[in-house]
Amino acid sequence: MDARHGIGGNLAGTDLLAEIDRLRKERNAVILAHYYQKPELQDIADFVGDSLDLSRKAAETDADVIAFCGVRFMAETAKVLSPDKIVVLPDMDAGCSLEDSCPPEQFAAFRAQHPDHIALTYINCSVEVKALSDIIVTSSSAEKILSQIPLDQKIIFGPDKHLGGYINRKMGRDMLLWPGVCIVHEAFSETELLKLKAQHPDAPVAAHPECPPHVLDHADYVGSTSGILNFAVVNPADTLIVATEPHIIHQMEKAVPDKTFIGAPGADGNCNCNICPYMALNTMEKLYLALRDLEPRIEIEEGLRLKAKTSLDRMLAMASGTVGMGDLGPVRVTGD
């Protein structure tokens, strides 16, 4: 048995690029990579994008296998939309602080305490929480969906309190917020951001709405990862400050190599603390093993899958007008 089979887990000497490409063809697999993945995973992927857009792209293919380089809730969404495909995640420990902040049993109890509220739930949650929700939203579809819900309808929004708070302020709503946060976006420092803005006074700031309000207050653009990427391309400034997970800058530099992109700093004055530790668990070696062994595999009980799909389907039905504006958009700046 040669080195590519990984005797004892040792992949030394393995040409991972070649082997992943071989297995992609042999397995009839499609490889997905979120914008927050390492550059080498983005570069080998068939599709790079936002979580829901990736799952929808994969569902439209004739692939037998989906290898999702992202985090667990993203791979679960892919399985919800493609139940007949095998879905593998390079590292099953690749979770999400937002998902972790909202255990299904606690969310169910919270809903029971507020029976007159509907649950508008951010896609960054487990499949169990999706199944307990009425409508799933993305950062780009939330406003479109909320505009269709009567002002007198009481709403629970979870799990991200910063995204929910941003939407409340922007749309004059009073949704009841679940107290979850993204550890990546929570780490941005207002003080350090202001120092950076002083050094680059002509550089606009693009921020994800998962950032706390003291960061969003200084942003020139607030939007989803796809929206931020599009802003970087179309904005005429030659330097931009980016307040989201810094691996998205890889796609920006590929799309507009003549511009300069600076990651917004954390409290220590650099952006290292804003690298998502969960996304970082995925590696080329783990992707190779996932395609080789078709493990770790995402499995969802059918009744649970259908409940989760109902809340996703409601979002897609209500948010058709957001196509091309972010998470739901089919247009990517970079090629496949």
JSON list of C-alpha atoms in Angstrom, two decimals, residues 64-186:
[
{"chain": "A", "resi": 64, "resn": "ASP", "atom": "CA", "xyz": [-23.08, 11.91, -5.78]},
{"chain": "A", "resi": 65, "resn": "VAL", "atom": "CA", "xyz": [-20.92, 13.39, -3.03]},
{"chain": "A", "resi": 66, "resn": "ILE", "atom": "CA", "xyz": [-20.71, 16.87, -1.49]},
{"chain": "A", "resi": 67, "resn": "ALA", "atom": "CA", "xyz": [-17.49, 17.69, 0.37]},
{"chain": "A", "resi": 68, "resn": "PHE", "atom": "CA", "xyz": [-18.26, 20.84, 2.34]},
{"chain": "A", "resi": 69, "resn": "CYS", "atom": "CA", "xyz": [-15.24, 22.81, 3.54]},
{"chain": "A", "resi": 70, "resn": "GLY", "atom": "CA", "xyz": [-17.04, 24.92, 6.08]},
{"chain": "A", "resi": 71, "resn": "VAL", "atom": "CA", "xyz": [-18.66, 24.22, 9.42]},
{"chain": "A", "resi": 72, "resn": "ARG", "atom": "CA", "xyz": [-21.18, 21.66, 10.58]},
{"chain": "A", "resi": 73, "resn": "PHE", "atom": "CA", "xyz": [-24.38, 23.69, 10.22]},
{"chain": "A", "resi": 74, "resn": "MET", "atom": "CA", "xyz": [-23.43, 24.45, 6.60]},
{"chain": "A", "resi": 75, "resn": "ALA", "atom": "CA", "xyz": [-22.94, 20.78, 5.78]},
{"chain": "A", "resi": 76, "resn": "GLU", "atom": "CA", "xyz": [-26.26, 20.01, 7.48]},
{"chain": "A", "resi": 77, "resn": "THR", "atom": "CA", "xyz": [-27.97, 22.56, 5.25]},
{"chain": "A", "resi": 78, "resn": "ALA", "atom": "CA", "xyz": [-26.44, 20.89, 2.21]},
{"chain": "A", "resi": 79, "resn": "LYS", "atom": "CA", "xyz": [-27.85, 17.55, 3.39]},
{"chain": "A", "resi": 80, "resn": "VAL", "atom": "CA", "xyz": [-31.27, 19.10, 3.99]},
{"chain": "A", "resi": 81, "resn": "LEU", "atom": "CA", "xyz": [-31.34, 20.33, 0.38]},
{"chain": "A", "resi": 82, "resn": "SER", "atom": "CA", "xyz": [-29.65, 17.21, -1.10]},
{"chain": "A", "resi": 83, "resn": "PRO", "atom": "CA", "xyz": [-30.89, 14.22, 0.89]},
{"chain": "A", "resi": 84, "resn": "ASP", "atom": "CA", "xyz": [-29.86, 11.72, -1.76]},
{"chain": "A", "resi": 85, "resn": "LYS", "atom": "CA", "xyz": [-26.26, 12.90, -1.88]},
{"chain": "A", "resi": 86, "resn": "ILE", "atom": "CA", "xyz": [-23.51, 11.84, 0.51]},
{"chain": "A", "resi": 87, "resn": "VAL", "atom": "CA", "xyz": [-22.35, 14.91, 2.44]},
{"chain": "A", "resi": 88, "resn": "VAL", "atom": "CA", "xyz": [-18.97, 14.85, 4.17]},
{"chain": "A", "resi": 89, "resn": "LEU", "atom": "CA", "xyz": [-17.31, 17.46, 6.39]},
{"chain": "A", "resi": 90, "resn": "PRO", "atom": "CA", "xyz": [-13.50, 17.28, 6.63]},
{"chain": "A", "resi": 91, "resn": "ASP", "atom": "CA", "xyz": [-13.63, 17.77, 10.42]},
{"chain": "A", "resi": 92, "resn": "MET", "atom": "CA", "xyz": [-16.82, 17.09, 12.37]},
{"chain": "A", "resi": 93, "resn": "ASP", "atom": "CA", "xyz": [-15.50, 19.29, 15.19]},
{"chain": "A", "resi": 94, "resn": "ALA", "atom": "CA", "xyz": [-15.83, 22.31, 12.88]},
{"chain": "A", "resi": 95, "resn": "GLY", "atom": "CA", "xyz": [-18.73, 23.87, 14.73]},
{"chain": "A", "resi": 96, "resn": "CYS", "atom": "CA", "xyz": [-19.88, 27.45, 15.25]},
{"chain": "A", "resi": 97, "resn": "SER", "atom": "CA", "xyz": [-20.12, 29.64, 18.33]},
{"chain": "A", "resi": 98, "resn": "LEU", "atom": "CA", "xyz": [-23.58, 30.80, 17.24]},
{"chain": "A", "resi": 99, "resn": "GLU", "atom": "CA", "xyz": [-24.79, 27.23, 16.90]},
{"chain": "A", "resi": 100, "resn": "ASP", "atom": "CA", "xyz": [-23.24, 26.35, 20.26]},
{"chain": "A", "resi": 101, "resn": "SER", "atom": "CA", "xyz": [-24.96, 29.31, 21.92]},
{"chain": "A", "resi": 102, "resn": "CYS", "atom": "CA", "xyz": [-28.40, 27.99, 21.01]},
{"chain": "A", "resi": 103, "resn": "PRO", "atom": "CA", "xyz": [-28.96, 24.37, 22.17]},
{"chain": "A", "resi": 104, "resn": "PRO", "atom": "CA", "xyz": [-32.19, 22.98, 20.70]},
{"chain": "A", "resi": 105, "resn": "GLU", "atom": "CA", "xyz": [-33.74, 22.06, 24.05]},
{"chain": "A", "resi": 106, "resn": "GLN", "atom": "CA", "xyz": [-33.15, 25.57, 25.41]},
{"chain": "A", "resi": 107, "resn": "PHE", "atom": "CA", "xyz": [-34.51, 27.14, 22.23]},
{"chain": "A", "resi": 108, "resn": "ALA", "atom": "CA", "xyz": [-37.62, 24.93, 22.42]},
{"chain": "A", "resi": 109, "resn": "ALA", "atom": "CA", "xyz": [-38.17, 25.97, 26.05]},
{"chain": "A", "resi": 110, "resn": "PHE", "atom": "CA", "xyz": [-37.71, 29.63, 25.14]},
{"chain": "A", "resi": 111, "resn": "ARG", "atom": "CA", "xyz": [-40.27, 29.32, 22.35]},
{"chain": "A", "resi": 112, "resn": "ALA", "atom": "CA", "xyz": [-42.70, 27.68, 24.77]},
{"chain": "A", "resi": 113, "resn": "GLN", "atom": "CA", "xyz": [-42.36, 30.69, 27.10]},
{"chain": "A", "resi": 114, "resn": "HIS", "atom": "CA", "xyz": [-43.36, 33.02, 24.23]},
{"chain": "A", "resi": 115, "resn": "PRO", "atom": "CA", "xyz": [-46.19, 31.22, 22.39]},
{"chain": "A", "resi": 116, "resn": "ASP", "atom": "CA", "xyz": [-47.37, 34.42, 20.68]},
{"chain": "A", "resi": 117, "resn": "HIS", "atom": "CA", "xyz": [-43.98, 34.87, 18.95]},
{"chain": "A", "resi": 118, "resn": "ILE", "atom": "CA", "xyz": [-42.86, 33.38, 15.66]},
{"chain": "A", "resi": 119, "resn": "ALA", "atom": "CA", "xyz": [-39.21, 32.34, 15.33]},
{"chain": "A", "resi": 120, "resn": "LEU", "atom": "CA", "xyz": [-37.17, 34.10, 12.68]},
{"chain": "A", "resi": 121, "resn": "THR", "atom": "CA", "xyz": [-33.87, 32.25, 12.89]},
{"chain": "A", "resi": 122, "resn": "TYR", "atom": "CA", "xyz": [-30.46, 32.98, 11.38]},
{"chain": "A", "resi": 123, "resn": "ILE", "atom": "CA", "xyz": [-29.11, 30.15, 9.25]},
{"chain": "A", "resi": 124, "resn": "ASN", "atom": "CA", "xyz": [-26.09, 29.84, 11.60]},
{"chain": "A", "resi": 125, "resn": "CYS", "atom": "CA", "xyz": [-27.81, 27.26, 13.79]},
{"chain": "A", "resi": 126, "resn": "SER", "atom": "CA", "xyz": [-28.19, 23.50, 14.06]},
{"chain": "A", "resi": 127, "resn": "VAL", "atom": "CA", "xyz": [-30.62, 21.49, 11.96]},
{"chain": "A", "resi": 128, "resn": "GLU", "atom": "CA", "xyz": [-32.61, 20.85, 15.17]},
{"chain": "A", "resi": 129, "resn": "VAL", "atom": "CA", "xyz": [-33.05, 24.59, 15.75]},
{"chain": "A", "resi": 130, "resn": "LYS", "atom": "CA", "xyz": [-34.01, 25.08, 12.11]},
{"chain": "A", "resi": 131, "resn": "ALA", "atom": "CA", "xyz": [-36.71, 22.46, 12.62]},
{"chain": "A", "resi": 132, "resn": "LEU", "atom": "CA", "xyz": [-38.00, 24.42, 15.64]},
{"chain": "A", "resi": 133, "resn": "SER", "atom": "CA", "xyz": [-38.13, 27.67, 13.63]},
{"chain": "A", "resi": 134, "resn": "ASP", "atom": "CA", "xyz": [-40.78, 29.23, 11.44]},
{"chain": "A", "resi": 135, "resn": "ILE", "atom": "CA", "xyz": [-38.55, 30.99, 8.91]},
{"chain": "A", "resi": 136, "resn": "ILE", "atom": "CA", "xyz": [-34.78, 30.81, 8.36]},
{"chain": "A", "resi": 137, "resn": "VAL", "atom": "CA", "xyz": [-33.00, 33.98, 7.25]},
{"chain": "A", "resi": 138, "resn": "THR", "atom": "CA", "xyz": [-29.56, 34.85, 5.96]},
{"chain": "A", "resi": 139, "resn": "SER", "atom": "CA", "xyz": [-27.79, 38.14, 6.55]},
{"chain": "A", "resi": 140, "resn": "SER", "atom": "CA", "xyz": [-28.86, 39.31, 3.10]},
{"chain": "A", "resi": 141, "resn": "SER", "atom": "CA", "xyz": [-32.47, 38.04, 3.15]},
{"chain": "A", "resi": 142, "resn": "ALA", "atom": "CA", "xyz": [-33.47, 39.03, 6.69]},
{"chain": "A", "resi": 143, "resn": "GLU", "atom": "CA", "xyz": [-34.66, 42.55, 5.86]},
{"chain": "A", "resi": 144, "resn": "LYS", "atom": "CA", "xyz": [-36.63, 41.40, 2.83]},
{"chain": "A", "resi": 145, "resn": "ILE", "atom": "CA", "xyz": [-38.37, 38.74, 4.88]},
{"chain": "A", "resi": 146, "resn": "LEU", "atom": "CA", "xyz": [-39.01, 40.95, 7.90]},
{"chain": "A", "resi": 147, "resn": "SER", "atom": "CA", "xyz": [-40.61, 43.60, 5.68]},
{"chain": "A", "resi": 148, "resn": "GLN", "atom": "CA", "xyz": [-43.31, 41.04, 4.84]},
{"chain": "A", "resi": 149, "resn": "ILE", "atom": "CA", "xyz": [-44.18, 40.30, 8.47]},
{"chain": "A", "resi": 150, "resn": "PRO", "atom": "CA", "xyz": [-46.83, 42.55, 10.09]},
{"chain": "A", "resi": 151, "resn": "LEU", "atom": "CA", "xyz": [-45.53, 45.11, 12.58]},
{"chain": "A", "resi": 152, "resn": "ASP", "atom": "CA", "xyz": [-47.78, 43.73, 15.32]},
{"chain": "A", "resi": 153, "resn": "GLN", "atom": "CA", "xyz": [-46.45, 40.19, 14.96]},
{"chain": "A", "resi": 154, "resn": "LYS", "atom": "CA", "xyz": [-44.15, 39.36, 17.86]},
{"chain": "A", "resi": 155, "resn": "ILE", "atom": "CA", "xyz": [-40.87, 37.77, 16.76]},
{"chain": "A", "resi": 156, "resn": "ILE", "atom": "CA", "xyz": [-38.05, 35.82, 18.36]},
{"chain": "A", "resi": 157, "resn": "PHE", "atom": "CA", "xyz": [-34.76, 36.33, 16.52]},
{"chain": "A", "resi": 158, "resn": "GLY", "atom": "CA", "xyz": [-31.81, 34.06, 17.16]},
{"chain": "A", "resi": 159, "resn": "PRO", "atom": "CA", "xyz": [-29.16, 33.07, 17.64]},
{"chain": "A", "resi": 160, "resn": "ASP", "atom": "CA", "xyz": [-27.12, 36.21, 16.74]},
{"chain": "A", "resi": 161, "resn": "LYS", "atom": "CA", "xyz": [-28.04, 39.20, 18.93]},
{"chain": "A", "resi": 162, "resn": "HIS", "atom": "CA", "xyz": [-25.86, 41.58, 16.92]},
{"chain": "A", "resi": 163, "resn": "LEU", "atom": "CA", "xyz": [-27.50, 40.74, 13.58]},
{"chain": "A", "resi": 164, "resn": "GLY", "atom": "CA", "xyz": [-30.92, 40.89, 15.22]},
{"chain": "A", "resi": 165, "resn": "GLY", "atom": "CA", "xyz": [-30.09, 44.19, 16.91]},
{"chain": "A", "resi": 166, "resn": "TYR", "atom": "CA", "xyz": [-28.82, 45.67, 13.65]},
{"chain": "A", "resi": 167, "resn": "ILE", "atom": "CA", "xyz": [-32.06, 44.70, 11.89]},
{"chain": "A", "resi": 168, "resn": "ASN", "atom": "CA", "xyz": [-34.15, 46.04, 14.80]},
{"chain": "A", "resi": 169, "resn": "ARG", "atom": "CA", "xyz": [-32.41, 49.40, 14.61]},
{"chain": "A", "resi": 170, "resn": "LYS", "atom": "CA", "xyz": [-32.51, 49.63, 10.83]},
{"chain": "A", "resi": 171, "resn": "MET", "atom": "CA", "xyz": [-36.15, 48.62, 10.45]},
{"chain": "A", "resi": 172, "resn": "GLY", "atom": "CA", "xyz": [-37.60, 50.00, 13.66]},
{"chain": "A", "resi": 173, "resn": "ARG", "atom": "CA", "xyz": [-38.62, 46.57, 14.95]},
{"chain": "A", "resi": 174, "resn": "ASP", "atom": "CA", "xyz": [-38.56, 45.16, 18.47]},
{"chain": "A", "resi": 175, "resn": "MET", "atom": "CA", "xyz": [-37.70, 41.51, 17.96]},
{"chain": "A", "resi": 176, "resn": "LEU", "atom": "CA", "xyz": [-36.90, 39.48, 21.08]},
{"chain": "A", "resi": 177, "resn": "LEU", "atom": "CA", "xyz": [-33.23, 38.56, 20.70]},
{"chain": "A", "resi": 178, "resn": "TRP", "atom": "CA", "xyz": [-31.53, 35.31, 21.64]},
{"chain": "A", "resi": 179, "resn": "PRO", "atom": "CA", "xyz": [-28.19, 36.25, 23.30]},
{"chain": "A", "resi": 180, "resn": "GLY", "atom": "CA", "xyz": [-25.74, 34.50, 20.95]},
{"chain": "A", "resi": 181, "resn": "VAL", "atom": "CA", "xyz": [-22.67, 36.03, 19.30]},
{"chain": "A", "resi": 182, "resn": "CYS", "atom": "CA", "xyz": [-20.05, 35.05, 16.73]},
{"chain": "A", "resi": 183, "resn": "ILE", "atom": "CA", "xyz": [-16.69, 34.92, 18.49]},
{"chain": "A", "resi": 184, "resn": "VAL", "atom": "CA", "xyz": [-14.92, 36.10, 15.33]},
{"chain": "A", "resi": 185, "resn": "HIS", "atom": "CA", "xyz": [-16.95, 39.27, 14.84]},
{"chain": "A", "resi": 186, "resn": "GLU", "atom": "CA", "xyz": [-17.19, 39.93, 18.57]}
]
